[in-house]
Tab-separated table of C-alpha atoms in Angstrom:
chain	number	residue	atom	x	y	z
A	44	MET	CA	-1.782	12.549	-46.930
A	45	VAL	CA	-1.853	10.269	-49.996
A	46	TYR	CA	-4.386	7.456	-50.132
A	47	GLU	CA	-5.385	5.499	-53.207
A	48	THR	CA	-8.243	3.089	-53.779
A	49	THR	CA	-7.366	2.533	-57.489
A	50	ASN	CA	-10.711	4.116	-58.403
A	51	ARG	CA	-9.964	7.410	-60.143
A	52	THR	CA	-13.245	9.138	-59.263
A	53	ILE	CA	-12.887	8.259	-55.598
A	54	ASP	CA	-9.169	9.034	-55.444
A	55	ASP	CA	-9.675	12.458	-57.014
A	56	ALA	CA	-12.397	13.209	-54.460
A	57	LEU	CA	-10.182	12.020	-51.601
A	58	GLU	CA	-7.320	14.216	-52.697
A	59	ARG	CA	-9.589	17.255	-52.720
A	60	VAL	CA	-11.105	16.420	-49.319
A	61	PHE	CA	-7.651	16.045	-47.767
A	62	ALA	CA	-6.734	19.416	-49.289
A	63	GLY	CA	-9.645	21.015	-47.458
A	64	GLU	CA	-12.022	21.359	-50.401
A	65	ARG	CA	-15.757	20.860	-49.898
A	66	LEU	CA	-17.289	18.353	-52.298
A	67	ASP	CA	-20.546	19.347	-54.011
A	68	ARG	CA	-23.672	17.687	-55.418
A	69	THR	CA	-21.947	16.665	-58.650
A	70	ASP	CA	-19.214	14.972	-56.639
A	71	GLY	CA	-21.752	13.238	-54.408
A	72	LEU	CA	-23.698	11.848	-57.355
A	73	ALA	CA	-20.508	10.616	-59.014
A	74	LEU	CA	-19.362	8.946	-55.799
A	75	MET	CA	-22.732	7.301	-55.181
A	76	ALA	CA	-22.350	5.567	-58.571
A	77	GLN	CA	-19.039	3.935	-57.575
A	78	PRO	CA	-18.564	0.376	-56.222
A	79	VAL	CA	-19.132	-0.075	-52.509
A	80	GLU	CA	-15.715	-1.532	-51.576
A	81	PRO	CA	-13.466	1.357	-52.650
A	82	LEU	CA	-16.046	3.831	-51.367
A	83	ALA	CA	-15.919	2.194	-47.939
A	84	GLU	CA	-12.119	2.391	-47.990
A	85	ALA	CA	-12.333	6.090	-48.818
A	86	GLY	CA	-14.849	6.810	-46.062
A	87	ALA	CA	-12.588	5.108	-43.532
A	88	ALA	CA	-9.579	7.061	-44.808
A	89	VAL	CA	-11.424	10.343	-44.323
A	90	ARG	CA	-12.472	9.366	-40.809
A	91	ASP	CA	-8.926	8.348	-39.928
A	92	HIS	CA	-7.528	11.608	-41.333
A	93	PHE	CA	-9.964	13.987	-39.617
A	94	GLY	CA	-11.029	11.972	-36.572
A	95	ASP	CA	-9.515	10.512	-33.445
A	96	GLY	CA	-10.051	6.784	-34.056
A	97	THR	CA	-12.980	6.586	-31.661
A	98	VAL	CA	-16.713	6.019	-31.990
A	99	ASP	CA	-18.851	8.439	-30.001
A	100	ALA	CA	-21.924	6.930	-28.342
A	101	CYS	CA	-25.096	8.796	-27.490
A	102	SER	CA	-28.252	7.607	-25.783
A	103	ILE	CA	-31.739	9.092	-25.708
A	104	VAL	CA	-34.806	9.145	-23.517
A	105	ASN	CA	-38.314	9.337	-24.923
A	106	ALA	CA	-39.393	12.026	-22.504
A	107	LYS	CA	-42.992	12.220	-23.731
A	108	ALA	CA	-44.615	9.512	-25.869
A	109	GLY	CA	-47.335	9.653	-28.505
A	110	ASN	CA	-50.158	12.020	-29.453
A	111	CYS	CA	-47.968	14.121	-31.760
A	112	ALA	CA	-50.091	16.304	-34.075
A	113	GLU	CA	-47.611	16.068	-36.979
A	114	ASP	CA	-48.134	13.500	-39.763
A	115	CYS	CA	-44.582	12.243	-40.487
A	116	GLY	CA	-45.189	9.026	-42.438
A	117	PHE	CA	-42.525	7.034	-40.576
A	118	CYS	CA	-43.548	7.970	-37.054
A	119	ALA	CA	-45.267	5.619	-34.628
A	120	GLN	CA	-46.004	8.542	-32.297
A	121	SER	CA	-48.241	10.499	-34.678
A	122	VAL	CA	-51.867	10.849	-33.576
A	123	HIS	CA	-52.832	10.389	-37.236
A	124	PHE	CA	-51.860	6.699	-37.288
A	125	ASP	CA	-53.068	3.702	-35.312
A	126	THR	CA	-49.815	2.072	-34.229
A	127	GLY	CA	-50.855	0.751	-30.835
A	128	ILE	CA	-48.038	2.342	-28.851
A	129	ASP	CA	-48.613	3.313	-25.250
A	130	THR	CA	-48.518	7.013	-24.492
A	131	TYR	CA	-47.457	9.127	-21.513
A	132	GLY	CA	-46.924	12.760	-20.600
A	133	PHE	CA	-43.594	14.384	-19.781
A	134	LEU	CA	-41.641	12.094	-17.462
A	135	GLY	CA	-40.292	14.747	-15.155
A	136	PRO	CA	-36.738	15.561	-14.015
A	137	GLU	CA	-36.156	12.647	-11.637
A	138	LYS	CA	-37.128	9.982	-14.171
A	139	ILE	CA	-35.024	11.634	-16.847
A	140	LEU	CA	-32.071	11.738	-14.445
A	141	GLU	CA	-32.511	8.024	-13.793
A	142	ALA	CA	-32.322	7.371	-17.548
A	143	ALA	CA	-29.261	9.614	-17.864
A	144	LYS	CA	-27.416	7.768	-15.112
A	145	ARG	CA	-28.020	4.477	-16.869
A	146	ALA	CA	-26.754	5.961	-20.141
A	147	GLU	CA	-23.631	7.193	-18.358
A	148	ARG	CA	-23.031	3.785	-16.794
A	149	ASP	CA	-23.339	2.214	-20.251
A	150	GLY	CA	-20.601	4.455	-21.653
A	151	ALA	CA	-22.639	7.053	-23.541
A	152	GLN	CA	-20.815	10.336	-24.100
A	153	ARG	CA	-23.975	12.329	-24.659
A	154	PHE	CA	-27.580	12.066	-23.559
A	155	GLY	CA	-30.519	13.387	-25.557
A	156	ILE	CA	-33.837	14.501	-24.081
A	157	VAL	CA	-36.346	13.851	-26.860
A	158	VAL	CA	-39.963	14.947	-27.146
A	159	ALA	CA	-41.919	13.948	-30.274
A	160	GLU	CA	-44.241	16.865	-30.946
A	161	ARG	CA	-44.298	20.057	-33.025
A	162	GLY	CA	-42.425	21.865	-30.304
A	163	VAL	CA	-42.076	22.163	-26.540
A	164	SER	CA	-43.581	25.610	-26.252
A	165	LYS	CA	-42.565	28.055	-23.539
A	166	GLU	CA	-45.671	30.112	-24.321
A	167	HIS	CA	-48.334	27.438	-24.736
A	168	ARG	CA	-47.071	24.747	-22.282
A	169	PRO	CA	-45.107	26.670	-19.665
A	170	GLU	CA	-45.239	23.897	-17.058
A	171	GLU	CA	-43.744	21.352	-19.470
A	172	TRP	CA	-41.124	23.893	-20.577
A	173	THR	CA	-40.124	24.428	-16.960
A	174	GLU	CA	-39.780	20.681	-16.402
A	175	VAL	CA	-37.548	20.398	-19.476
A	176	LEU	CA	-35.218	23.050	-18.077
A	177	GLU	CA	-35.189	21.421	-14.648
A	178	SER	CA	-34.317	18.092	-16.275
A	179	ILE	CA	-31.408	19.625	-18.179
A	180	ARG	CA	-30.023	21.205	-15.003
A	181	LEU	CA	-30.346	18.024	-12.988
A	182	VAL	CA	-28.573	15.853	-15.573
A	183	ARG	CA	-25.776	18.394	-15.990
A	184	GLU	CA	-25.302	18.625	-12.220
A	185	GLU	CA	-25.232	14.907	-11.499
A	186	CYS	CA	-23.792	13.224	-14.617
A	187	ASP	CA	-20.639	13.439	-16.693
A	188	LEU	CA	-22.534	13.640	-19.969
A	189	GLU	CA	-23.000	16.161	-22.739
A	190	VAL	CA	-26.698	17.015	-22.673
A	191	ASP	CA	-28.475	17.249	-26.028
A	192	ALA	CA	-32.111	17.950	-26.835
A	193	SER	CA	-34.640	17.262	-29.560
A	194	LEU	CA	-37.711	19.308	-28.715
A	195	GLY	CA	-39.168	20.197	-32.117
A	196	ILE	CA	-39.583	23.672	-33.543
A	197	LEU	CA	-37.957	26.480	-31.524
A	198	THR	CA	-38.438	30.205	-31.234
A	199	PRO	CA	-35.279	32.333	-30.974
A	200	GLU	CA	-36.053	33.002	-27.302
A	201	GLU	CA	-36.416	29.294	-26.533
A	202	ALA	CA	-33.186	28.496	-28.364
A	203	GLU	CA	-31.273	31.129	-26.404
A	204	ILE	CA	-32.593	29.732	-23.119
A	205	LEU	CA	-31.603	26.156	-24.058
A	206	ALA	CA	-28.121	27.314	-25.071
A	207	ALA	CA	-27.741	29.184	-21.776
A	208	GLU	CA	-28.769	26.031	-19.896
A	209	GLY	CA	-25.867	24.179	-21.532
A	210	ILE	CA	-27.488	22.142	-24.292
A	211	ASN	CA	-24.581	20.890	-26.394
A	212	HIS	CA	-26.286	19.653	-29.568
A	213	TYR	CA	-29.775	20.412	-30.788
A	214	ASN	CA	-31.211	17.551	-32.850
A	215	HIS	CA	-33.740	18.253	-35.582
A	216	ASN	CA	-33.483	15.824	-38.486
A	217	ILE	CA	-34.290	16.938	-42.029
A	218	GLU	CA	-35.287	13.297	-42.789
A	219	THR	CA	-34.672	13.381	-46.568
A	220	SER	CA	-34.080	15.698	-49.520
A	221	PRO	CA	-36.079	18.881	-50.124
A	222	ARG	CA	-37.622	17.219	-53.200
A	223	TYR	CA	-38.793	14.084	-51.419
A	224	PHE	CA	-39.783	15.648	-48.090
A	225	PRO	CA	-43.423	16.397	-49.116
A	226	GLU	CA	-43.848	12.672	-49.868
A	227	ILE	CA	-43.109	11.922	-46.204
A	228	VAL	CA	-44.522	14.869	-44.250
A	229	ASP	CA	-47.477	17.115	-45.046
A	230	SER	CA	-48.088	19.016	-41.794
A	231	HIS	CA	-44.897	21.102	-41.960
A	232	SER	CA	-42.256	21.886	-44.572
A	233	PHE	CA	-38.604	21.150	-45.168
A	234	GLU	CA	-38.011	24.879	-44.744
A	235	ASP	CA	-39.606	24.746	-41.283
A	236	ARG	CA	-36.997	22.222	-40.207
A	237	VAL	CA	-34.125	24.194	-41.680
A	238	HIS	CA	-35.353	27.349	-39.954
A	239	THR	CA	-35.312	25.671	-36.532
A	240	LEU	CA	-31.766	24.446	-37.137
A	241	GLU	CA	-30.729	27.976	-38.084
A	242	VAL	CA	-32.374	29.353	-34.936
A	243	ALA	CA	-30.588	26.781	-32.754
A	244	LYS	CA	-27.244	27.479	-34.405
A	245	GLU	CA	-27.659	31.250	-34.060
A	246	ALA	CA	-28.248	30.743	-30.334
A	247	GLY	CA	-24.912	28.938	-30.028
A	248	MET	CA	-25.825	25.257	-30.005
A	249	ASP	CA	-24.067	22.701	-32.200
A	250	LEU	CA	-26.352	20.888	-34.607
A	251	CYS	CA	-27.216	17.212	-34.907
A	252	ALA	CA	-29.311	16.713	-38.058
A	253	GLY	CA	-29.634	13.759	-40.367
A	254	VAL	CA	-31.802	11.469	-42.411
A	255	ILE	CA	-33.820	8.295	-42.575
A	256	LEU	CA	-32.771	5.944	-45.360
A	257	GLY	CA	-35.081	3.394	-46.970
A	258	MET	CA	-38.221	5.519	-47.239
A	259	GLY	CA	-38.403	5.167	-51.035
A	260	GLU	CA	-35.968	7.990	-51.779
A	261	THR	CA	-33.507	7.820	-54.686
A	262	PRO	CA	-29.705	7.853	-54.360
A	263	ALA	CA	-29.858	11.436	-55.656
A	264	ASP	CA	-32.195	12.321	-52.775
A	265	ARG	CA	-29.648	10.935	-50.323
A	266	VAL	CA	-26.962	13.141	-51.857
A	267	ASP	CA	-29.238	16.194	-51.905
A	268	ALA	CA	-30.009	15.733	-48.209
A	269	ALA	CA	-26.297	15.647	-47.391
A	270	VAL	CA	-25.658	18.762	-49.490
A	271	ALA	CA	-28.483	20.583	-47.694
A	272	LEU	CA	-26.821	19.678	-44.398
A	273	GLN	CA	-23.522	21.104	-45.677
A	274	ASP	CA	-25.240	24.441	-46.207
A	275	ILE	CA	-26.758	24.346	-42.706
A	276	GLY	CA	-23.516	23.391	-40.963
A	277	ILE	CA	-23.725	20.394	-38.614
A	278	SER	CA	-21.327	18.532	-36.363
A	279	SER	CA	-23.291	15.268	-36.055
A	280	LEU	CA	-25.104	13.522	-38.905
A	281	PRO	CA	-27.376	10.705	-37.684
A	282	VAL	CA	-28.168	8.061	-40.290
A	283	ASN	CA	-31.390	6.243	-39.467
A	284	VAL	CA	-32.631	3.324	-41.547
A	285	LEU	CA	-36.381	2.901	-41.664
A	286	ASN	CA	-37.749	0.383	-39.203
A	287	PRO	CA	-41.354	0.286	-40.467
A	288	VAL	CA	-43.918	0.305	-37.681
A	289	ALA	CA	-47.290	-1.299	-38.445
A	290	GLY	CA	-49.956	1.353	-38.896
A	291	THR	CA	-47.683	4.006	-40.403
A	292	PRO	CA	-47.956	4.881	-44.123
A	293	LEU	CA	-44.367	3.877	-44.828
A	294	ALA	CA	-44.908	0.423	-43.361
A	295	GLU	CA	-47.739	-0.055	-45.854
A	296	ARG	CA	-45.475	0.918	-48.796
A	297	GLY	CA	-43.104	-1.958	-48.057
A	298	VAL	CA	-39.905	-0.202	-49.195
A	299	GLU	CA	-36.514	-1.843	-48.620
A	300	ILE	CA	-32.853	-0.871	-48.697
A	301	SER	CA	-29.832	-3.146	-49.143
A	302	THR	CA	-26.742	-3.404	-46.981
A	303	ALA	CA	-24.627	-2.136	-49.880
A	304	GLU	CA	-26.797	0.971	-50.206
A	305	ILE	CA	-26.486	1.703	-46.491
A	306	VAL	CA	-22.706	1.284	-46.487
A	307	LYS	CA	-22.309	3.289	-49.689
A	308	THR	CA	-24.400	6.162	-48.321
A	309	VAL	CA	-22.431	6.275	-45.065
A	310	ALA	CA	-19.156	6.469	-47.017
A	311	VAL	CA	-20.408	9.241	-49.305
A	312	TYR	CA	-21.733	11.169	-46.306
A	313	LYS	CA	-18.314	10.987	-44.674
A	314	LEU	CA	-16.700	12.363	-47.830
A	315	LEU	CA	-19.243	15.190	-47.956
A	316	HIS	CA	-18.974	15.838	-44.181
A	317	PRO	CA	-15.378	14.923	-43.303
A	318	GLU	CA	-15.274	16.777	-39.987
A	319	SER	CA	-18.713	15.754	-38.689
A	320	ARG	CA	-19.557	12.610	-36.757
A	321	VAL	CA	-21.546	10.326	-39.070
A	322	ARG	CA	-23.695	8.510	-36.532
A	323	LEU	CA	-25.484	5.156	-37.007
A	324	THR	CA	-28.846	5.424	-35.320
A	325	GLY	CA	-32.291	3.819	-35.495
A	326	GLY	CA	-33.107	0.807	-37.617
A	327	ARG	CA	-29.594	-0.569	-38.078
A	328	GLU	CA	-30.388	-3.675	-36.040
A	329	VAL	CA	-33.339	-4.678	-38.257
A	330	ASN	CA	-31.791	-3.678	-41.608
A	331	LEU	CA	-28.342	-5.170	-41.052
A	332	GLU	CA	-27.546	-8.718	-40.001
A	333	PRO	CA	-25.581	-9.065	-36.746
A	334	ASP	CA	-22.399	-9.842	-38.686
A	335	GLU	CA	-22.924	-6.768	-40.922
A	336	GLN	CA	-23.345	-4.051	-38.317
A	337	HIS	CA	-19.638	-3.244	-38.254
A	338	LEU	CA	-19.577	-2.521	-42.004
A	339	PRO	CA	-20.823	1.107	-41.841
A	340	LEU	CA	-18.185	1.777	-39.176
A	341	GLU	CA	-15.573	0.367	-41.545
A	342	ALA	CA	-16.921	2.791	-44.191
A	343	GLY	CA	-16.312	5.933	-42.145
A	344	ALA	CA	-19.058	6.143	-39.519
A	345	ASP	CA	-17.747	7.275	-36.144
A	346	GLY	CA	-20.833	7.579	-33.977
A	347	LEU	CA	-23.627	5.382	-32.647
A	348	LEU	CA	-26.937	5.841	-30.930
A	349	THR	CA	-26.813	3.032	-28.413
A	350	GLY	CA	-29.662	1.396	-26.524
A	351	ASP	CA	-33.364	1.688	-27.263
A	352	TYR	CA	-34.890	4.299	-29.534
A	353	LEU	CA	-38.146	6.192	-29.089
A	354	THR	CA	-40.693	3.434	-29.689
A	355	THR	CA	-38.571	0.503	-30.843
A	356	GLU	CA	-35.925	-1.590	-29.128
A	357	GLY	CA	-32.243	-1.300	-29.859
A	358	GLN	CA	-29.492	-3.476	-28.458
A	359	SER	CA	-27.259	-3.390	-25.438
A	360	ALA	CA	-24.330	-1.029	-25.030
A	361	GLY	CA	-22.096	-4.090	-24.629
A	362	ASP	CA	-23.137	-5.381	-28.058
A	363	ASP	CA	-22.355	-1.980	-29.557
A	364	ILE	CA	-18.882	-1.896	-28.000
A	365	GLU	CA	-18.167	-5.302	-29.533
A	366	ILE	CA	-19.276	-3.977	-32.944
A	367	ILE	CA	-16.994	-0.955	-32.521
A	368	GLU	CA	-14.049	-3.179	-31.663
A	369	ARG	CA	-14.786	-5.528	-34.572
A	370	ALA	CA	-14.424	-2.497	-36.867
A	371	GLY	CA	-10.964	-1.865	-35.386
A	372	LEU	CA	-12.035	1.243	-33.474
A	373	GLU	CA	-12.392	2.252	-29.834
A	374	PRO	CA	-15.314	3.735	-27.898
A	375	ASN	CA	-14.916	7.427	-27.135
A	376	GLN	CA	-14.089	8.112	-23.473
A	377	SER	CA	-13.384	11.837	-23.651
A	378	VAL	CA	-16.421	12.917	-21.598
A	379	ASN	CA	-16.763	10.104	-19.090
A	380	GLU	CA	-14.346	7.269	-18.486
A	381	PHE	CA	-15.826	3.812	-18.221
A	382	ASP	CA	-14.689	0.214	-18.458
A	383	PRO	CA	-15.750	-1.258	-21.832
A	384	GLU	CA	-15.211	-4.788	-20.550
A	385	ALA	CA	-17.554	-4.161	-17.626
A	386	VAL	CA	-20.215	-2.782	-19.971
A	387	LYS	CA	-19.949	-5.877	-22.161
A	388	ALA	CA	-20.111	-8.165	-19.131
A	389	ARG	CA	-23.269	-6.468	-17.854
A	390	GLY	CA	-24.840	-6.905	-21.264
A	391	ARG	CA	-24.045	-10.615	-21.326
A	392	ARG	CA	-25.485	-11.114	-17.829
A	393	ALA	CA	-28.646	-9.218	-18.724
A	394	ALA	CA	-29.092	-11.198	-21.939
A	395	ALA	CA	-28.919	-14.431	-19.977
A	396	GLU	CA	-31.613	-13.260	-17.572
A	397	SER	CA	-33.829	-10.729	-19.365
A	398	PRO	CA	-33.596	-7.985	-22.015
A	399	ALA	CA	-30.925	-5.425	-21.163
A	400	GLU	CA	-32.191	-2.239	-19.589
A	401	THR	CA	-31.162	0.886	-21.454
A	402	ALA	CA	-31.768	4.563	-20.763
A	403	ALA	CA	-34.927	4.595	-22.860
A	404	GLY	CA	-36.072	1.348	-21.301
A	405	THR	CA	-35.593	2.749	-17.825
A	406	ALA	CA	-37.805	5.695	-18.665
A	407	THR	CA	-40.417	3.473	-20.254
A	408	GLU	CA	-40.653	1.323	-17.157
A	409	ALA	CA	-40.912	4.411	-15.008
A	410	ALA	CA	-43.747	5.765	-17.132
A	411	GLY	CA	-45.505	2.407	-16.998
A	412	ASN	CA	-45.248	2.296	-13.233
A	413	ALA	CA	-46.833	5.724	-13.160
A	414	GLY	CA	-49.828	4.432	-15.087
A	415	SER	CA	-48.826	5.117	-18.672
A	416	ALA	CA	-45.966	3.477	-20.717
A	417	ASN	CA	-43.519	2.857	-23.710
A	418	ALA	CA	-40.256	4.029	-25.623
A	419	GLU	CA	-37.925	4.253	-31.731
A	420	SER	CA	-35.105	5.771	-34.776
A	421	SER	CA	-33.645	8.920	-33.253
A	422	ASP	CA	-36.766	10.052	-35.018
A	423	ASP	CA	-38.975	7.188	-34.085
């Protein structure tokens, strides 16, 4: 396939990507220095060449909120920071199934069970571990969804059990580059995260691992994170954009990122990961204006996290379908067929009456009714 943007650096990179060559750090740095418009064209060309013209939607449930012992500087759920979020224990299989059914109705292709803590431990919290497995089984039995999980650090035994239970993707974001990681997290290392991804992959699960942009990192850090993910081997690359929560260290720093930087990074990531889904996740609604949200999709992104996040609100699935269509793409329907027009109509009705319920919102309400409460980025 021949595609030209009239930018020699970009066109040379495109030619090599189409020929099956893996771009490296030097290429990534050179691309990041190019203008945003031809980069966006190149990202879209790579997606069109390697993809199927669809945008894959996933949805998550915050299965256990708050009181995490880790000190990730972006995270509202860390016990180290006073963020005012409500907390609750593990929701249990029936509540997680309820959230999964709503995600399925809203057109999600995959559903992630997320627990923000160092790790759901089979040894130290056997009752919670058992409930996680029961939840996975119940969702797989009753929904047409790929079931994913984000449960923190894993042992090889735990990873093998999750793979045997049918977990499709294991999510464990690296957040940023190896160089910048210690500026964001002190309670565990970059290597700890990579090790868990390696354990999950060895057990047979596909990997979903990505970054948070706008934490004060440099463009070189963004490239280095993507190169690290090349070495790990992923099939889904979530791109969060920091949505600073009051009380967290990163909210106090007041860092910002421009629309052009977001779009440029998405395009470069697609060139560095041509066969992976580059997925727009948390923070896009607060960092991009409503009439800008389609731009990363036009730059090569082909995945979304739809609905609410772990502790912050997202937007309705109907709004996301309209953004997908504005970018000239279609929602993925390979796992479960649904009517996009019906999803959009439900979203419009809900907006006229009250905020749209999403999978995460369903779980939050359920936890609140049980005497606890709440549900942010795929990280926060």
